[in-house]
XYZ file of C-alpha atoms in Angstrom:
327
model
C -0.026 0.014 0.006
C 2.816 2.425 0.881
C 4.553 1.616 -2.381
C 1.302 2.358 -4.314
C 0.451 5.425 -2.292
C 3.803 7.288 -2.843
C 3.618 7.165 -6.681
C -0.034 8.157 -6.653
C 0.738 11.142 -4.365
C 3.509 12.227 -6.708
C 1.218 11.863 -9.664
C -1.538 14.016 -8.042
C 1.010 16.607 -7.041
C 2.427 16.738 -10.543
C -1.136 17.061 -12.028
C -2.085 19.822 -9.571
C 1.133 21.779 -10.421
C 0.409 21.352 -14.123
C -3.181 22.593 -13.735
C -2.002 25.597 -11.765
C 0.394 26.470 -14.542
C -2.172 26.066 -17.235
C -4.805 27.984 -15.422
C -5.859 30.986 -17.580
C -4.485 34.335 -16.423
C -7.104 36.837 -15.351
C -7.765 39.407 -18.060
C -5.847 42.580 -17.122
C -7.477 45.394 -15.231
C -6.311 48.934 -14.649
C -7.620 50.942 -11.655
C -6.894 54.620 -12.304
C -7.879 55.969 -8.858
C -6.250 54.500 -5.807
C -5.279 56.325 -2.643
C -1.990 55.178 -1.120
C -2.177 56.621 2.360
C -1.259 55.771 5.931
C -4.118 53.919 7.679
C -5.792 55.796 10.489
C -7.692 53.260 12.689
C -9.850 56.109 13.961
C -11.087 56.854 10.433
C -11.623 53.345 9.059
C -14.538 51.487 10.477
C -16.326 48.676 8.557
C -18.642 49.820 5.879
C -21.519 48.728 3.609
C -21.216 49.721 -0.038
C -23.873 51.964 -1.688
C -24.369 53.554 1.714
C -25.681 56.836 0.192
C -28.941 55.130 -0.824
C -30.561 57.162 1.937
C -29.602 60.738 2.758
C -32.233 62.064 5.105
C -30.234 65.186 6.134
C -29.773 66.432 9.605
C -30.349 69.345 11.980
C -27.831 71.983 13.137
C -28.797 71.416 16.742
C -28.098 67.705 16.681
C -24.992 65.493 16.028
C -24.085 65.322 12.333
C -25.735 62.536 10.327
C -23.724 59.333 9.851
C -24.131 57.762 6.419
C -21.500 55.041 6.617
C -23.166 52.009 8.185
C -22.807 48.279 8.690
C -26.502 47.426 8.151
C -25.895 44.818 5.377
C -25.140 41.179 5.085
C -21.381 41.535 4.543
C -19.889 44.907 5.554
C -16.461 45.570 4.075
C -13.682 45.308 6.592
C -11.288 48.207 6.975
C -7.543 47.604 7.145
C -6.128 48.366 10.568
C -2.514 48.885 9.693
C -0.409 50.061 6.790
C 1.011 46.584 6.360
C -2.439 44.925 6.345
C -3.608 47.396 3.659
C -0.476 46.878 1.592
C -0.741 43.061 1.802
C -4.408 43.125 0.785
C -3.820 45.571 -2.165
C -0.904 43.616 -3.517
C -2.660 40.254 -3.186
C -5.691 41.600 -5.066
C -3.490 43.034 -7.769
C -1.707 39.805 -8.334
C -4.831 37.683 -8.157
C -6.818 39.882 -10.506
C -3.877 40.793 -12.774
C -4.284 44.494 -11.959
C -2.242 47.650 -12.380
C -3.133 50.719 -10.362
C -2.610 54.448 -10.707
C -2.053 55.529 -7.163
C -1.381 58.827 -5.374
C -0.855 59.906 -1.780
C 1.918 59.310 0.724
C 5.228 58.927 -1.155
C 6.568 56.503 1.373
C 3.554 54.238 0.921
C 3.748 54.597 -2.851
C 7.423 53.410 -2.886
C 6.568 50.516 -0.577
C 3.798 49.378 -2.869
C 5.991 49.810 -5.914
C 8.716 47.625 -4.388
C 6.178 44.978 -3.308
C 4.547 44.904 -6.713
C 7.014 45.816 -9.472
C 5.465 47.117 -12.601
C 1.972 47.232 -11.074
C 1.945 50.678 -9.472
C 1.888 53.922 -11.499
C 2.607 56.810 -9.040
C 0.933 60.162 -9.232
C 1.315 63.473 -7.440
C -1.535 65.848 -6.826
C -2.050 69.466 -5.891
C -5.220 71.156 -4.796
C -3.958 74.625 -3.888
C -0.833 76.758 -4.611
C -0.212 76.439 -0.777
C 0.595 72.715 -1.267
C 3.925 73.440 -3.020
C 5.470 75.907 -5.324
C 5.046 75.522 -9.102
C 8.795 75.002 -9.428
C 8.928 72.320 -6.785
C 5.992 70.654 -8.466
C 7.629 70.641 -11.848
C 10.773 69.334 -10.338
C 8.852 66.503 -8.747
C 7.292 65.629 -12.169
C 10.662 65.930 -13.870
C 12.195 63.445 -11.468
C 10.701 60.558 -13.455
C 9.064 58.827 -10.506
C 5.663 60.423 -10.926
C 3.836 59.528 -14.126
C 0.535 61.290 -13.353
C -0.707 64.587 -12.003
C -3.439 63.575 -9.574
C -5.615 63.706 -7.582
C -6.145 67.461 -8.217
C -9.014 68.534 -5.967
C -9.317 72.374 -5.854
C -13.007 72.048 -5.311
C -12.426 71.238 -1.623
C -10.397 74.399 -1.330
C -13.180 76.581 -2.838
C -11.130 77.028 -5.970
C -12.136 76.559 -9.620
C -9.904 74.249 -11.688
C -9.519 77.166 -14.132
C -8.308 79.532 -11.452
C -5.098 81.224 -12.600
C -3.471 80.310 -9.352
C -3.205 76.744 -10.594
C -2.261 77.550 -14.198
C 1.556 77.089 -13.835
C 0.955 73.481 -12.492
C -1.199 72.472 -15.420
C 1.355 74.110 -17.804
C 4.082 71.903 -16.255
C 1.975 68.761 -16.816
C 1.280 69.820 -20.474
C 4.907 70.508 -21.135
C 6.055 67.181 -19.637
C 3.165 65.262 -21.375
C 1.754 64.161 -17.985
C -1.965 63.233 -17.840
C -4.035 64.930 -15.219
C -6.768 63.595 -13.015
C -9.149 66.273 -11.561
C -11.824 65.792 -8.948
C -15.138 67.088 -10.225
C -18.676 66.597 -9.172
C -20.088 65.557 -5.844
C -18.261 65.620 -2.453
C -19.557 62.036 -2.121
C -20.633 61.849 1.545
C -23.986 63.807 1.708
C -22.642 66.394 4.087
C -19.652 68.122 2.522
C -20.532 71.359 4.204
C -19.725 69.739 7.560
C -16.512 68.116 6.680
C -15.086 70.616 4.147
C -16.365 74.096 4.763
C -14.674 75.546 1.640
C -16.236 72.937 -0.602
C -18.782 74.164 -3.067
C -20.957 71.913 -5.134
C -20.946 74.427 -8.028
C -17.209 74.185 -8.304
C -17.636 70.556 -9.391
C -19.388 71.592 -12.656
C -17.347 70.063 -15.546
C -17.786 73.255 -17.552
C -15.395 75.006 -15.211
C -12.605 73.064 -16.838
C -13.144 74.766 -20.217
C -11.014 77.901 -19.767
C -8.125 75.785 -18.396
C -8.388 73.285 -21.315
C -8.430 76.152 -23.837
C -5.208 77.532 -22.334
C -3.582 74.070 -22.442
C -4.820 72.432 -25.658
C -2.378 69.510 -25.514
C -3.222 68.599 -21.947
C -4.861 65.110 -21.407
C -7.422 65.225 -18.529
C -9.590 62.650 -16.917
C -12.456 63.902 -14.886
C -12.672 61.915 -11.630
C -15.984 60.627 -10.464
C -17.185 61.387 -14.050
C -18.496 64.672 -12.805
C -21.357 62.963 -11.096
C -24.179 63.970 -10.960
C -23.850 66.524 -13.788
C -24.218 64.117 -16.671
C -25.437 66.689 -19.266
C -22.462 69.027 -18.597
C -20.105 66.029 -18.587
C -21.292 64.826 -22.003
C -21.146 68.346 -23.477
C -17.575 68.834 -22.183
C -16.386 65.524 -23.584
C -18.091 66.319 -26.919
C -16.162 69.599 -27.045
C -12.853 68.260 -25.925
C -11.245 65.171 -27.493
C -8.655 64.689 -24.826
C -11.127 64.512 -21.877
C -11.903 61.070 -20.354
C -13.755 60.207 -17.095
C -13.270 57.677 -14.290
C -16.060 56.002 -12.299
C -14.342 56.158 -8.901
C -16.120 56.841 -5.654
C -19.723 56.983 -6.826
C -19.508 53.406 -8.249
C -19.637 52.009 -4.695
C -21.332 54.783 -2.668
C -24.539 55.784 -4.436
C -27.633 53.617 -5.135
C -26.838 50.927 -7.755
C -29.609 51.991 -10.112
C -28.350 55.521 -10.013
C -24.810 54.379 -10.891
C -25.887 52.231 -13.762
C -28.144 55.085 -15.201
C -25.172 57.371 -15.161
C -22.816 54.894 -16.858
C -25.485 53.996 -19.351
C -25.930 57.597 -20.342
C -22.238 57.995 -21.014
C -22.181 54.985 -23.210
C -25.383 55.937 -24.981
C -23.801 59.325 -25.730
C -21.024 57.607 -27.562
C -18.272 57.793 -24.957
C -17.681 54.145 -24.147
C -14.085 54.477 -25.342
C -13.406 57.237 -22.857
C -14.550 55.755 -19.581
C -11.858 54.569 -17.163
C -12.377 52.099 -14.361
C -11.417 53.359 -10.914
C -12.301 52.619 -7.294
C -11.284 55.594 -5.184
C -9.780 52.907 -3.015
C -9.241 54.093 0.622
C -9.054 51.736 3.540
C -11.485 48.968 2.508
C -9.591 46.500 0.290
C -12.689 44.684 -0.857
C -13.930 47.868 -2.566
C -11.988 46.524 -5.620
C -14.201 43.472 -6.072
C -17.328 45.467 -5.330
C -16.472 48.031 -7.975
C -15.328 45.552 -10.634
C -18.639 43.696 -10.076
C -20.630 46.768 -11.004
C -19.019 46.735 -14.417
C -18.941 42.983 -14.953
C -22.610 42.589 -13.984
C -23.837 45.521 -16.097
C -26.108 43.768 -18.647
C -26.283 46.858 -20.862
C -22.591 46.622 -21.622
C -21.168 44.191 -24.147
C -18.061 42.197 -23.305
C -15.967 44.576 -25.524
C -17.374 47.578 -23.663
C -16.540 46.095 -20.376
C -12.933 45.348 -21.493
C -12.624 48.955 -22.704
C -13.700 50.308 -19.297
C -11.666 47.928 -17.326
C -8.536 48.044 -19.401
C -8.370 49.157 -23.023
C -9.252 52.768 -22.467
C -6.623 53.237 -19.806
C -3.914 51.706 -22.034
C -4.739 54.271 -24.687
C -5.118 57.220 -22.296
C -1.886 56.689 -20.317
C -0.017 55.546 -23.472
C 0.964 52.198 -21.959
C 2.547 49.298 -23.679
C -0.201 46.695 -23.995
C 2.232 43.895 -24.690
C 3.529 44.159 -21.047
C 0.132 43.031 -19.815
C 0.092 39.769 -21.762
């Protein structure tokens, strides 16, 4: 029995290894909107996706409303440490054959890059001239480490993206042929006035990009959060500017699912299926990746080709990536 058992065990082991080697590689995915930041345990509690399906408002004389909740079958677990977050992000990238465009803490970015060579495209953002001088910003872009300017979020500072105080920064990106990701649209949490007093919903109007784009005609821009909920303005801006794309980050896992699908459907119906980028707005909940990908993969109004465009092809074209490296 022992003599028979050993060869059989070896045979099974050989077969399992062969099957593992022959297993089809997951089709590549590019997430263009990931935040590489230090984990703050006080900030990251567990969360149910699509938590903004009910926004009843509040009262100035009472505690602020809390929209993030755990009232669902499987709340998403928040990472408790930087290492836990890194391990989860890297594991997901390898399992799903993902590449990410990430911005935030430079120390975290470099750690992620080292742990997942070739899978992390680093970006550097600026939301106000107070963040750094235009010269320091250009020097940072010129170093070669940063490949993207983003996330740019002047809306939270009460500044229009076309404000001249930011113009030197966009000029640097245009000169160096660096694509730019700009936060436009909703603040995303149903109570932006309480958390970001300088924030103005009106400053999220995609039309506010027009003057800046006219001054920098060779600048490639992707509008983060797809300018949600200003779909008509977003479609008009894209129709007038051939180098403007959108990502689906943030609202794809926070707003009601029907609302999300209606918005994506409008973009595709308007003819912009080739200019939609997949993004999560990943923060401290690693499983947001699967949740967000599921919204695209389960969208029955999208063809297989349209899903692949959103999840991969459009980003390859927009960021001028070498598709052969993803085979």
